[in-house]
Coordinates of C-alpha atoms and ligand atoms in Angstrom, one line a residue:
M722 CA -12.1 20.8 21.4
K723 CA -13.7 23.8 19.6
H724 CA -10.8 23.8 17.1
A725 CA -11.3 20.1 16.4
L726 CA -15.0 20.6 15.8
I727 CA -14.5 23.4 13.3
K728 CA -12.1 21.1 11.4
A729 CA -14.5 18.2 11.6
A730 CA -17.0 20.3 9.8
A731 CA -14.5 20.9 7.0
F732 CA -14.4 17.2 6.4
A733 CA -18.1 16.8 6.4
P734 CA -18.7 16.9 2.6
M735 CA -16.8 13.7 2.1
L736 CA -18.6 11.7 4.7
A737 CA -21.7 9.6 4.2
G738 CA -25.0 11.4 4.0
A739 CA -26.3 10.0 7.2
L740 CA -23.3 11.4 9.0
L741 CA -24.0 14.8 7.8
A742 CA -27.2 14.7 9.7
S743 CA -25.5 14.0 13.0
T744 CA -24.7 16.8 15.4
S745 CA -21.2 17.4 16.6
P746 CA -20.7 16.7 20.3
V747 CA -20.6 19.7 22.6
L748 CA -19.2 19.2 26.0
A749 CA -22.1 19.6 28.5
K750 CA -21.2 22.4 30.9
T751 CA -24.4 22.1 32.8
A752 CA -25.4 19.1 34.9
A753 CA -25.5 15.8 32.9
K754 CA -28.9 15.0 31.5
T755 CA -28.5 11.4 30.9
A756 CA -26.3 8.8 32.6
Y757 CA -24.1 8.8 29.4
D758 CA -23.4 12.6 29.3
G759 CA -19.8 13.7 29.8
V760 CA -16.3 12.7 28.9
W761 CA -15.2 9.1 29.2
L762 CA -11.6 8.2 29.1
F763 CA -10.3 4.9 27.7
D764 CA -6.8 4.0 28.7
D765 CA -6.3 0.4 28.0
T766 CA -8.2 -0.4 24.7
P767 CA -6.8 -2.6 21.9
P768 CA -4.5 -0.6 19.6
T769 CA -6.8 -0.9 16.7
P770 CA -8.7 1.4 16.4
G771 CA -7.3 2.7 19.7
V772 CA -10.3 4.4 21.5
T773 CA -9.0 7.2 23.6
M774 CA -12.2 9.0 24.6
M775 CA -16.0 9.2 24.3
E776 CA -17.9 12.4 24.6
V777 CA -21.7 12.5 25.0
T778 CA -24.0 15.4 25.6
S779 CA -27.8 15.8 25.6
K780 CA -29.7 18.9 25.1
G781 CA -33.5 19.1 25.1
G782 CA -33.6 15.3 25.1
K783 CA -31.4 15.1 22.0
I784 CA -28.2 13.0 22.5
A785 CA -25.1 13.7 20.5
G786 CA -21.6 12.4 20.8
S787 CA -18.4 10.9 19.3
V788 CA -15.8 8.2 20.0
T789 CA -12.2 9.4 19.5
T790 CA -9.7 6.9 18.1
K791 CA -6.1 6.9 17.3
W792 CA -6.7 5.5 13.8
Y793 CA -9.6 7.6 12.6
G794 CA -9.9 10.6 15.0
P795 CA -13.5 11.2 16.2
I796 CA -16.1 8.8 15.0
E797 CA -19.4 10.6 15.2
M798 CA -22.4 9.0 16.7
M799 CA -25.2 8.6 14.2
N800 CA -28.8 8.4 15.4
P801 CA -27.9 8.0 19.1
H802 CA -30.8 6.9 21.3
V803 CA -31.4 5.1 24.5
E804 CA -33.1 1.7 24.2
G805 CA -33.6 -0.7 27.2
G806 CA -31.2 1.3 29.3
V807 CA -28.4 1.2 26.7
L808 CA -27.2 4.0 24.5
K809 CA -27.2 2.8 20.9
F810 CA -25.8 4.5 17.9
E811 CA -24.6 3.8 14.4
A812 CA -21.1 4.6 13.3
R813 CA -19.6 4.9 9.8
N814 CA -17.8 1.7 8.8
L815 CA -15.0 1.0 6.3
N816 CA -14.3 -1.4 3.4
D817 CA -17.6 -3.2 3.7
R818 CA -20.3 -2.4 1.2
D819 CA -22.8 -4.5 3.0
H820 CA -22.3 -2.6 6.3
L821 CA -21.7 1.0 5.5
T822 CA -22.5 1.7 9.2
R823 CA -22.2 -0.5 12.3
Q824 CA -24.3 -0.6 15.4
W825 CA -22.5 0.5 18.6
S826 CA -23.7 0.5 22.2
V827 CA -22.8 2.1 25.6
A828 CA -23.9 0.7 28.9
I829 CA -23.2 2.4 32.2
E830 CA -22.0 -0.2 34.7
S831 CA -20.8 0.9 38.2
G832 CA -20.1 4.4 37.1
R833 CA -18.1 3.3 34.0
A834 CA -19.0 3.4 30.3
H835 CA -18.9 0.0 28.6
L836 CA -18.5 0.7 24.9
K837 CA -19.0 -2.0 22.3
G838 CA -18.7 -1.7 18.5
Q839 CA -17.0 -2.7 15.4
I840 CA -15.2 -0.9 12.6
W841 CA -13.8 -2.8 9.6
E842 CA -11.8 -5.6 11.2
S843 CA -11.6 -4.1 14.7
E844 CA -13.8 -5.0 17.6
V845 CA -14.3 -2.5 20.4
D846 CA -15.3 -3.9 23.8
S847 CA -13.8 -1.5 26.4
T848 CA -14.6 0.3 29.6
G849 CA -14.0 4.0 30.1
R850 CA -13.8 6.1 33.3
P851 CA -15.2 9.6 33.7
G852 CA -13.0 12.5 32.7
T853 CA -13.0 16.3 32.7
A854 CA -13.2 19.0 30.1
K855 CA -9.5 19.4 30.5
D856 CA -9.0 15.7 29.7
A857 CA -11.2 16.1 26.7
K858 CA -9.0 18.9 25.4
A859 CA -5.8 17.0 26.0
R860 CA -7.2 14.0 24.1
A861 CA -8.9 15.8 21.3
F862 CA -7.8 14.7 17.8
K863 CA -5.9 17.4 16.0
F864 CA -7.2 17.7 12.4
T865 CA -5.0 19.0 9.6
A866 CA -6.4 20.5 6.5
L867 CA -5.2 19.2 3.1
P868 CA -3.6 21.8 0.8
P869 CA -5.3 22.3 -2.6
L870 CA -4.0 20.4 -5.6
G871 CA -1.3 22.4 -7.5
A872 CA 0.1 22.0 -11.0
P873 CA 1.1 18.4 -11.9
I874 CA 4.5 17.4 -10.7
P875 CA 5.5 14.5 -13.0
S876 CA 8.7 12.7 -12.0
K877 CA 11.5 11.9 -14.4
L878 CA 12.6 8.9 -12.4
A879 CA 12.1 5.2 -13.3
A880 CA 12.4 5.2 -17.1
T881 CA 11.9 1.4 -16.6
P882 CA 10.0 -0.3 -13.8
P883 CA 11.8 -0.2 -10.4
M884 CA 13.5 -3.4 -9.3
G885 CA 14.6 -4.4 -5.8
W886 CA 13.6 -6.0 -2.6
S887 CA 11.1 -5.1 0.1
S888 CA 10.9 -6.4 3.7
W889 CA 7.1 -6.9 3.9
N890 CA 6.2 -10.2 2.3
K891 CA 8.8 -12.2 4.3
F892 CA 9.3 -10.3 7.5
A893 CA 6.2 -8.2 8.0
D894 CA 7.1 -5.7 10.7
H895 CA 9.8 -8.0 12.2
I896 CA 12.5 -6.1 10.4
D897 CA 15.6 -4.5 11.8
D898 CA 18.8 -2.7 10.8
K899 CA 20.8 -5.9 10.9
T900 CA 18.5 -7.8 8.5
V901 CA 18.3 -4.9 6.1
R902 CA 22.1 -4.8 5.9
A903 CA 22.2 -8.6 5.5
M904 CA 19.7 -8.2 2.5
A905 CA 21.9 -5.6 1.0
D906 CA 24.9 -7.9 1.3
A907 CA 23.0 -10.8 -0.2
L908 CA 21.7 -8.7 -3.0
V909 CA 25.2 -8.1 -4.1
S910 CA 26.8 -11.5 -3.4
S911 CA 24.0 -13.4 -5.2
G912 CA 24.3 -11.3 -8.3
L913 CA 20.8 -9.9 -8.0
R914 CA 22.1 -6.3 -7.9
D915 CA 23.9 -6.9 -11.1
A916 CA 20.8 -8.4 -12.6
G917 CA 19.0 -5.0 -12.0
Y918 CA 17.6 -5.3 -8.4
I919 CA 18.9 -2.1 -6.8
Y920 CA 16.3 -1.0 -4.2
I921 CA 16.3 -2.3 -0.7
N922 CA 13.0 -1.1 0.8
I923 CA 12.1 -1.0 4.4
D924 CA 8.3 -1.5 4.6
D925 CA 6.2 -1.0 7.7
G926 CA 7.6 -1.4 11.2
W927 CA 10.6 0.9 11.4
Q928 CA 8.8 3.8 13.2
G929 CA 9.3 4.9 16.8
E930 CA 7.8 8.0 18.3
R931 CA 7.9 11.7 17.5
D932 CA 10.2 13.9 19.5
A933 CA 9.2 17.2 21.2
K934 CA 9.5 19.0 17.8
G935 CA 7.4 16.4 16.0
V936 CA 10.3 14.8 14.2
L937 CA 9.7 11.1 13.8
Q938 CA 12.3 8.8 15.3
P939 CA 13.0 5.2 14.2
N940 CA 12.3 2.5 16.8
A941 CA 15.0 0.7 18.7
K942 CA 15.5 -1.9 15.9
F943 CA 16.8 0.9 13.7
P944 CA 19.4 2.7 15.9
D945 CA 20.9 4.9 13.1
M946 CA 19.1 5.5 9.9
K947 CA 21.8 7.7 8.4
A948 CA 24.4 5.0 9.0
L949 CA 22.1 2.4 7.5
T950 CA 21.4 4.4 4.3
A951 CA 25.1 5.1 3.9
Y952 CA 25.9 1.3 4.3
V953 CA 23.3 0.4 1.6
H954 CA 24.6 3.2 -0.7
S955 CA 28.2 1.9 -0.2
K956 CA 27.0 -1.3 -1.9
G957 CA 25.9 0.5 -5.0
L958 CA 22.3 0.1 -4.0
K959 CA 19.4 2.5 -3.2
I960 CA 17.2 2.4 -0.2
G961 CA 13.5 3.0 0.5
I962 CA 11.2 3.7 3.4
Y963 CA 7.5 3.5 4.1
S964 CA 4.7 5.7 5.6
S965 CA 1.0 6.5 5.4
Q966 CA -0.9 9.8 5.1
G967 CA -3.1 8.6 7.9
P968 CA -2.4 8.9 11.7
K969 CA -1.6 5.1 11.6
T970 CA 0.1 2.9 9.1
C971 CA -1.5 -0.4 8.2
A972 CA 0.4 -2.3 10.9
G973 CA -0.5 0.4 13.4
Y974 CA 2.8 2.4 13.5
I975 CA 2.8 6.2 13.4
G976 CA 1.9 7.7 10.1
S977 CA 2.6 11.1 8.5
Y978 CA -0.8 12.7 9.3
G979 CA -0.1 16.3 10.4
H980 CA 3.6 15.9 9.7
V981 CA 3.9 15.4 5.9
K982 CA 6.5 18.0 5.1
Q983 CA 8.5 17.3 8.2
D984 CA 8.6 13.5 7.4
A985 CA 9.6 14.1 3.8
D986 CA 12.5 16.2 5.1
T987 CA 13.4 13.5 7.6
Y988 CA 13.6 10.8 5.0
A989 CA 15.6 13.0 2.7
D990 CA 18.0 14.0 5.5
W991 CA 18.5 10.4 6.4
G992 CA 19.4 9.6 2.8
F993 CA 16.4 7.7 1.5
D994 CA 15.8 7.3 -2.3
Y995 CA 12.3 5.9 -2.3
L996 CA 9.0 6.2 -0.3
K997 CA 6.1 3.8 -0.4
Y998 CA 3.1 5.8 0.9
D999 CA 0.3 3.6 2.0
L1000 CA -3.3 5.0 2.5
C1001 CA -4.1 2.7 5.5
S1002 CA -6.0 4.8 8.2
G1003 CA -5.9 7.7 5.8
E1004 CA -8.9 6.1 4.0
W1005 CA -11.1 7.4 6.8
F1006 CA -10.1 11.0 6.2
Y1007 CA -9.5 10.8 2.5
A1008 CA -12.5 8.8 1.2
D1009 CA -13.0 10.2 -2.3
A1010 CA -10.9 10.8 -5.4
D1011 CA -10.3 14.5 -4.7
T1012 CA -9.0 14.1 -1.1
V1013 CA -7.0 10.9 -1.9
K1014 CA -5.3 12.6 -4.8
R1015 CA -4.6 15.7 -2.7
S1016 CA -3.1 13.6 0.1
Y1017 CA -0.7 12.1 -2.4
Y1018 CA 0.1 15.4 -4.0
E1019 CA 1.0 16.9 -0.6
M1020 CA 3.6 14.2 0.0
G1021 CA 4.7 14.1 -3.7
K1022 CA 5.4 17.8 -3.6
A1023 CA 7.2 17.6 -0.2
L1024 CA 9.4 14.8 -1.5
Q1025 CA 10.4 16.6 -4.6
E1026 CA 11.3 19.7 -2.6
A1027 CA 13.2 17.7 0.0
G1028 CA 15.0 15.9 -2.9
K1029 CA 16.0 19.1 -4.5
R1030 CA 17.2 20.5 -1.2
T1031 CA 19.4 17.4 -0.4
G1032 CA 20.4 16.6 -4.0
R1033 CA 18.7 13.2 -4.0
D1034 CA 16.0 11.9 -6.3
I1035 CA 13.2 10.2 -4.3
V1036 CA 11.0 7.6 -6.1
F1037 CA 7.4 8.0 -4.9
S1038 CA 5.4 4.8 -4.7
L1039 CA 1.6 5.2 -4.3
C1040 CA -0.2 2.4 -2.4
E1041 CA -4.0 3.0 -2.3
Y1042 CA -5.0 -0.4 -3.7
G1043 CA -6.0 0.9 -7.1
R1044 CA -8.8 3.2 -6.0
F1045 CA -10.2 6.0 -8.1
D1046 CA -8.4 4.9 -11.2
V1047 CA -5.1 5.9 -9.7
G1048 CA -3.1 5.3 -12.9
S1049 CA -5.0 8.2 -14.5
W1050 CA -3.6 10.7 -12.0
G1051 CA -0.6 8.9 -10.4
R1052 CA 2.0 10.9 -12.4
D1053 CA 0.4 14.2 -11.7
V1054 CA 1.1 13.8 -7.9
G1055 CA 4.7 12.8 -8.5
G1056 CA 4.1 9.0 -8.4
V1057 CA 6.2 6.7 -10.6
L1058 CA 4.5 3.5 -9.5
W1059 CA 1.0 2.9 -8.1
R1060 CA -0.5 -0.2 -6.6
T1061 CA -3.4 -1.5 -8.6
T1062 CA -4.7 -4.0 -6.0
G1063 CA -5.0 -5.2 -2.5
D1064 CA -2.2 -7.3 -1.0
I1065 CA -0.6 -10.3 -2.7
T1066 CA -0.2 -13.4 -0.6
D1067 CA 2.1 -16.4 -1.3
D1068 CA -0.5 -18.6 -3.0
Y1069 CA -1.5 -19.2 -6.6
P1070 CA -5.1 -18.1 -6.5
T1071 CA -4.3 -14.7 -5.0
M1072 CA -1.2 -14.2 -7.2
A1073 CA -3.2 -15.2 -10.4
K1074 CA -6.2 -13.1 -9.5
I1075 CA -3.9 -10.0 -9.2
G1076 CA -1.5 -10.8 -12.1
F1077 CA -4.2 -11.7 -14.6
D1078 CA -7.1 -9.6 -13.7
K1079 CA -6.0 -6.7 -11.5
N1080 CA -2.7 -5.5 -13.0
G1081 CA -4.0 -2.1 -13.9
N1082 CA -5.0 -0.3 -17.1
P1083 CA -2.1 -0.6 -19.7
A1084 CA -3.1 2.8 -21.0
W1085 CA -1.5 4.4 -17.9
A1086 CA 1.8 2.6 -17.9
G1087 CA 5.0 3.7 -19.6
P1088 CA 8.3 5.3 -18.8
H1089 CA 8.3 7.1 -15.4
G1090 CA 4.9 5.7 -14.4
W1091 CA 4.0 2.1 -13.8
N1092 CA 1.1 0.0 -12.7
D1093 CA 2.2 -2.0 -9.6
P1094 CA 0.3 -5.3 -9.0
D1095 CA 2.3 -5.7 -5.7
M1096 CA 5.6 -7.3 -4.7
L1097 CA 6.9 -10.7 -5.7
E1098 CA 6.4 -13.8 -3.6
I1099 CA 9.0 -16.0 -5.5
G1100 CA 11.2 -17.8 -3.1
N1101 CA 8.7 -17.8 -0.2
G1102 CA 7.6 -21.4 -0.7
G1103 CA 3.9 -21.2 -1.2
M1104 CA 3.8 -21.9 -4.9
S1105 CA 5.2 -24.5 -7.2
A1106 CA 8.0 -23.8 -9.7
D1107 CA 5.5 -23.5 -12.5
E1108 CA 3.3 -21.2 -10.5
Y1109 CA 6.2 -18.9 -9.6
R1110 CA 7.3 -19.0 -13.3
T1111 CA 3.8 -17.8 -14.1
H1112 CA 4.2 -15.1 -11.4
M1113 CA 7.5 -13.8 -12.9
S1114 CA 6.3 -14.0 -16.5
L1115 CA 3.0 -12.1 -15.7
W1116 CA 4.9 -9.3 -13.9
A1117 CA 7.5 -9.1 -16.8
M1118 CA 4.7 -9.1 -19.5
S1119 CA 2.9 -6.4 -17.4
A1120 CA 6.0 -4.1 -17.2
A1121 CA 5.4 -4.3 -13.4
P1122 CA 7.9 -3.2 -10.8
L1123 CA 9.9 -6.3 -9.7
M1124 CA 10.2 -6.0 -5.9
M1125 CA 11.3 -9.3 -4.4
G1126 CA 9.9 -10.3 -1.1
H1127 CA 11.8 -13.3 0.2
D1128 CA 14.8 -14.0 2.4
L1129 CA 17.7 -13.4 0.1
R1130 CA 20.0 -15.4 2.3
E1131 CA 18.1 -18.6 1.9
M1132 CA 17.5 -18.9 -1.8
S1133 CA 17.5 -22.1 -3.8
P1134 CA 19.5 -22.1 -7.1
E1135 CA 16.1 -22.5 -8.9
T1136 CA 14.7 -19.4 -7.2
L1137 CA 17.9 -17.4 -8.0
A1138 CA 17.8 -18.6 -11.7
M1139 CA 14.1 -17.6 -12.0
L1140 CA 14.7 -14.1 -10.6
T1141 CA 17.9 -13.5 -12.7
N1142 CA 16.8 -14.8 -16.1
R1143 CA 18.1 -11.9 -18.1
R1144 CA 15.8 -12.5 -21.1
V1145 CA 12.7 -12.4 -18.9
I1146 CA 14.0 -9.3 -17.0
A1147 CA 14.7 -7.6 -20.4
V1148 CA 11.0 -8.0 -21.3
D1149 CA 10.0 -6.3 -18.0
Q1150 CA 12.7 -3.6 -18.4
D1151 CA 12.2 -3.0 -22.1
A1152 CA 12.7 0.6 -23.1
L1153 CA 9.4 1.0 -24.9
G1154 CA 7.7 0.5 -21.5
V1155 CA 4.5 -0.9 -23.0
Q1156 CA 2.4 -3.0 -20.7
G1157 CA 1.6 -6.3 -22.3
K1158 CA -2.0 -7.6 -22.5
P1159 CA -4.0 -10.6 -23.5
V1160 CA -4.6 -10.9 -27.2
R1161 CA -6.4 -14.3 -27.2
K1162 CA -8.2 -16.5 -24.7
A1163 CA -9.2 -20.1 -25.2
G1164 CA -10.7 -21.8 -22.2
S1165 CA -8.2 -21.7 -19.4
L1166 CA -5.4 -20.6 -21.8
E1167 CA -4.4 -17.0 -22.4
V1168 CA -2.0 -15.6 -24.9
W1169 CA -0.4 -12.2 -24.0
A1170 CA 1.7 -10.0 -26.2
K1171 CA 4.1 -7.1 -25.4
P1172 CA 6.0 -5.2 -28.1
L1173 CA 9.7 -4.8 -27.5
S1174 CA 12.1 -2.0 -28.5
D1175 CA 14.2 -4.3 -30.7
G1176 CA 11.2 -4.9 -33.0
R1177 CA 10.4 -8.3 -31.6
V1178 CA 7.2 -9.1 -29.7
A1179 CA 7.2 -11.0 -26.5
L1180 CA 4.4 -13.6 -26.3
A1181 CA 3.4 -15.5 -23.2
L1182 CA 1.1 -18.5 -23.2
F1183 CA -0.5 -19.0 -19.8
N1184 CA -2.4 -22.0 -18.7
R1185 CA -4.7 -21.1 -15.8
G1186 CA -6.1 -24.6 -15.6
D1187 CA -5.2 -27.5 -13.4
S1188 CA -3.9 -29.8 -16.1
A1189 CA -1.4 -29.4 -18.9
A1190 CA -2.9 -28.3 -22.2
P1191 CA -1.7 -27.9 -25.8
L1192 CA -1.8 -24.6 -27.7
A1193 CA -0.2 -23.3 -30.9
L1194 CA 1.0 -19.8 -31.3
T1195 CA 0.3 -18.0 -34.5
P1196 CA 2.1 -15.0 -36.1
A1197 CA -1.2 -13.1 -35.7
D1198 CA -0.8 -13.3 -31.9
A1199 CA 2.1 -11.0 -32.4
G1200 CA 0.4 -8.9 -35.0
L1201 CA 2.6 -10.3 -37.7
A1202 CA 2.0 -11.9 -41.1
S1203 CA 4.8 -14.4 -40.6
V1204 CA 7.5 -15.3 -38.0
D1205 CA 11.1 -16.1 -38.9
G1206 CA 12.7 -16.1 -35.5
V1207 CA 11.6 -17.5 -32.1
E1208 CA 13.5 -17.3 -28.8
D1209 CA 12.3 -19.3 -25.8
L1210 CA 12.8 -16.7 -23.1
W1211 CA 12.9 -19.1 -20.1
S1212 CA 15.3 -21.6 -21.8
G1213 CA 17.1 -19.4 -24.3
A1214 CA 16.6 -22.0 -27.1
K1215 CA 16.3 -20.4 -30.5
A1216 CA 14.4 -21.6 -33.7
G1217 CA 13.6 -20.2 -37.1
A1218 CA 9.9 -20.8 -36.9
L1219 CA 7.1 -21.4 -34.5
P1220 CA 6.6 -25.0 -33.5
A1221 CA 3.4 -26.8 -34.4
G1222 CA 2.3 -26.4 -30.8
Y1223 CA 3.3 -26.1 -27.1
Q1224 CA 2.3 -28.2 -24.2
V1225 CA 1.7 -25.7 -21.4
P1226 CA 2.0 -27.1 -17.9
A1227 CA -0.9 -26.7 -15.4
R1228 CA -0.7 -23.2 -13.9
G1229 CA 2.4 -22.8 -16.0
V1230 CA 3.7 -20.7 -18.8
V1231 CA 5.6 -20.7 -22.1
M1232 CA 7.3 -17.3 -22.9
V1233 CA 8.9 -16.5 -26.2
A1234 CA 10.1 -13.5 -28.3
V1235 CA 9.2 -13.6 -32.0
R1236 CA 10.5 -11.7 -35.0
G1237 CA 8.9 -11.5 -38.4
T1238 CA 7.2 -9.4 -41.0
K1239 CA 3.9 -7.5 -40.8
Ligands
LIG2428 C1 -0.6 -2.7 3.4 C2 0.2 -2.7 2.1 C3 1.3 -3.8 2.2 C4 2.2 -3.5 3.3 C5 1.4 -3.4 4.6 C6 2.3 -2.8 5.8 O1 -1.3 -3.8 3.6 O2 -0.7 -3.0 1.0 O3 2.0 -3.9 1.0 O4 2.9 -2.3 3.1 O5 0.4 -2.5 4.5 O6 1.6 -2.7 6.9

């Protein structure tokens, strides 16, 4: 308990001002002064945030306390006071600017503590039984200090944006060894591997428990990780895994908190080539730029060392939803891609919001470091062909990682053709690595340009409106004085000059590469 309290103080500077004023709980050794004093144990609470214990003490009429959770460790009671026979306090909240704190309450009912509160999307309404100081010690959250930031550790991997498949968008955490192998098989038989999609990434949901030495084991759905990575490698593919720097991943599985180096070694020993590291519950502990950055650095460094030891390069994918201008420091912590947004979903408004407006600052993108507007939804069925074509075109123009997220066994010929269009993929994978950007906007129409290594310029005409609209491209859109060659990238049709105009379908796109003189 004492140990935990000292560590808690170390985290204090990053917490809200109000929290600083609160007093850490000290277990009352003398007789309880209020009905709330003591240790209360919660055995059967919902997994999120996973309340395990409440500690309350009162000294000289002043109440102090905390609620310990599996997701966030101890949540300190702010301004605890008794009102109408109920202990009321505020607690720091998450991801809600309108509610930086939430009101919580405790009522003692038949010798049990009835705790109610909210944190982010979780509701707490649970009853705890009295416990002892020994229980409190056993349930105390074990804090780990972050190491300081060392010299930058830029990676030499991913000269072009990574391409592959990830389990999350289609399967969420209903993923298993058999399905991963089936996806590897389908990646090869469909021709997607040969089109450039080489990563098979297991997202959240593979984790089991830690063994006595703290080594994380996969759950029963993944009986043999070494055999699985060997199988995927035997197909000429690479394989990725997922974790969080928090105690819990976003889907509530065990994260790497307190076990960062150990986990990096485990992934490397199993044979993984890629780690997506998702902030999730870590956002409680690492709530400012400095600590978020250090938490990524800690894993980035551990991965590079584990990779050196095992002779395997490990791609480090940062997922903290674009906070703290991540592109400006992503490379320094060993990252080669970093998410720029919250999660994509399989609908046009969300995809468009991300792809057009939240795809990251182009200044940070280039060989070995890419803005990641999240994985593809193409093939999942929630968008029309024009909308999915816009999705693919936007990601290609943005030099974004192309991580498919559908069931590769159930793909229509149209989906496959869209994902394997070699001209569009070439724009994404262009060696210059320049992230394209809008050069002109006219109502719901946007013209984007991306210079290519063969001297041409890729232009995309996007129609964000709900009805088809005409627009003409001009040489100036490509920074040229005149154009003498035009290739339609979706159809492959070639012409010697720009046409008088294009009819752009509703929520659709026209994508070309032009050649000319400056
Ligand atoms: C977060 C990430 C997603 C996915 C889930 C897994 O929401 O942003 O991409 O990895 O977690 O729980």
